[in-house]
Amino acid sequence: EIVLTQSPGTLSLSPGQRATLSCRASQSVNSKYLAWYQHKPGQAPRLLIYGASNRASGLPDRFSGSGSGTDFSLTISRLEPEDFAVYYCQHFDHTPPIYTFGQGTKLEIK
Amino acid sequence: QVQLQESGPGLVKPSETLSLTCSVSGASTSIDYWGWIRQPAGKGLEWIGRTYASGIDFSPSLKSRVTMSVDTSKNQFSLKLSSVTAADTAVYYCVRERPNGNDWRDFDYWGQGMLVTVSS
């Protein structure tokens, strides 16, 4: 089973700054099955990025995803106040069918 | 607009069976993939399993205790988790896998989540 490790655990930044969140897989994965979510307290997680680099419908273009193989990243170019949340990466494996999530990165206001 | 809503007991005794139902509007449970994800307090997200027209898939770590079913007449799907312990205390989300023609695998709609506590 593939393990996703996210870093850092907590990222403290100010609005307007650039955020880069990392997701590392325990073995090489198909980037088609790598997604990112934003999760705010009391809300359902929100799909941000699918296929490692494709923005979900309606997502502001300050969000971008990149990576391949074992190393993936989510970048927020200029942080807005509403971007402070927990972010998760997710992978799907076909054989056997299983979804795994990283442990999350908390993006907090500095 | 697709909406999902979890329902069921919020308190379950140890060794008993946790039962949740997800009611769906704006989409049909007779097609697409529908599943469950949970989040213990202070921890990350854990996929439980999914149901679809031709089968069911489960997380290997929970497989022996999980049952899922779909009631297309009510447009609902359900989760049963047997022999629960305190470790099963979590917020449980029902989810839809985003339908697409390119084999992308992710979740586009989530319920609001339901806290289920396992305690005597």
Short mmCIF file of C-alpha atoms in Angstrom, two decimals, chain A residues 25-95:
data_model
loop_
_atom_site.label_atom_id
_atom_site.label_comp_id
_atom_site.label_asym_id
_atom_site.label_seq_id
_atom_site.Cartn_x
_atom_site.Cartn_y
_atom_site.Cartn_z
CA ALA A 25 4.66 8.98 -2.15
CA SER A 26 6.41 5.88 -0.78
CA GLN A 27 6.79 4.64 -4.35
CA SER A 28 6.31 6.06 -7.81
CA VAL A 29 2.65 6.69 -8.63
CA ASN A 30 0.62 7.58 -11.68
CA SER A 31 0.12 11.33 -11.45
CA LYS A 32 -3.32 10.86 -13.00
CA TYR A 33 -4.48 9.60 -9.62
CA LEU A 34 -3.08 12.34 -7.41
CA ALA A 35 -5.49 14.93 -6.03
CA TRP A 36 -5.48 17.75 -3.48
CA TYR A 37 -8.23 18.91 -1.11
CA GLN A 38 -8.80 21.90 1.14
CA HIS A 39 -10.53 21.26 4.47
CA LYS A 40 -11.89 23.95 6.76
CA PRO A 41 -13.30 23.24 10.24
CA GLY A 42 -16.93 22.21 10.20
CA GLN A 43 -17.01 21.94 6.42
CA ALA A 44 -16.68 19.14 3.94
CA PRO A 45 -13.33 18.88 2.16
CA ARG A 46 -13.18 20.61 -1.22
CA LEU A 47 -11.51 19.16 -4.29
CA LEU A 48 -8.85 21.57 -5.56
CA ILE A 49 -6.57 19.69 -7.93
CA TYR A 50 -6.96 16.42 -9.81
CA GLY A 51 -4.52 14.56 -11.99
CA ALA A 52 -1.71 16.32 -10.09
CA SER A 53 -2.04 19.58 -12.02
CA ASN A 54 -5.64 20.15 -13.15
CA ARG A 55 -7.64 22.78 -11.31
CA ALA A 56 -11.16 21.83 -10.26
CA SER A 57 -14.02 23.85 -11.65
CA GLY A 58 -14.17 27.36 -10.22
CA LEU A 59 -10.82 27.20 -8.45
CA PRO A 60 -8.89 30.48 -8.52
CA ASP A 61 -5.75 30.37 -10.62
CA ARG A 62 -3.57 31.26 -7.63
CA PHE A 63 -3.78 27.53 -6.86
CA SER A 64 -1.58 25.20 -8.89
CA GLY A 65 -0.40 21.63 -8.64
CA SER A 66 2.67 19.97 -10.05
CA GLY A 67 4.88 16.92 -9.74
CA SER A 68 5.38 13.39 -10.93
CA GLY A 69 6.75 10.08 -9.74
CA THR A 70 7.01 10.35 -5.97
CA ASP A 71 7.08 14.13 -5.43
CA PHE A 72 4.10 16.42 -5.79
CA SER A 73 3.35 19.91 -4.65
CA LEU A 74 0.48 22.33 -4.25
CA THR A 75 1.33 26.01 -4.60
CA ILE A 76 -0.78 28.98 -3.64
CA SER A 77 0.84 31.97 -5.28
CA ARG A 78 -0.61 34.77 -3.13
CA LEU A 79 -2.40 33.72 0.02
CA GLU A 80 -5.86 35.10 0.67
CA PRO A 81 -7.42 35.02 4.17
CA GLU A 82 -9.82 32.28 3.08
CA ASP A 83 -6.94 29.97 2.06
CA PHE A 84 -5.92 29.18 5.62
CA ALA A 85 -7.05 25.61 6.17
CA VAL A 86 -5.79 22.03 6.20
CA TYR A 87 -4.70 20.55 2.88
CA TYR A 88 -4.64 16.86 2.00
CA CYS A 89 -3.17 14.98 -0.92
CA GLN A 90 -4.89 11.79 -2.08
CA HIS A 91 -3.94 8.89 -4.31
CA PHE A 92 -5.93 6.10 -5.94
CA ASP A 93 -4.52 2.68 -6.73
CA HIS A 94 -6.36 0.36 -9.11
CA THR A 95 -4.96 -2.92 -7.86
#
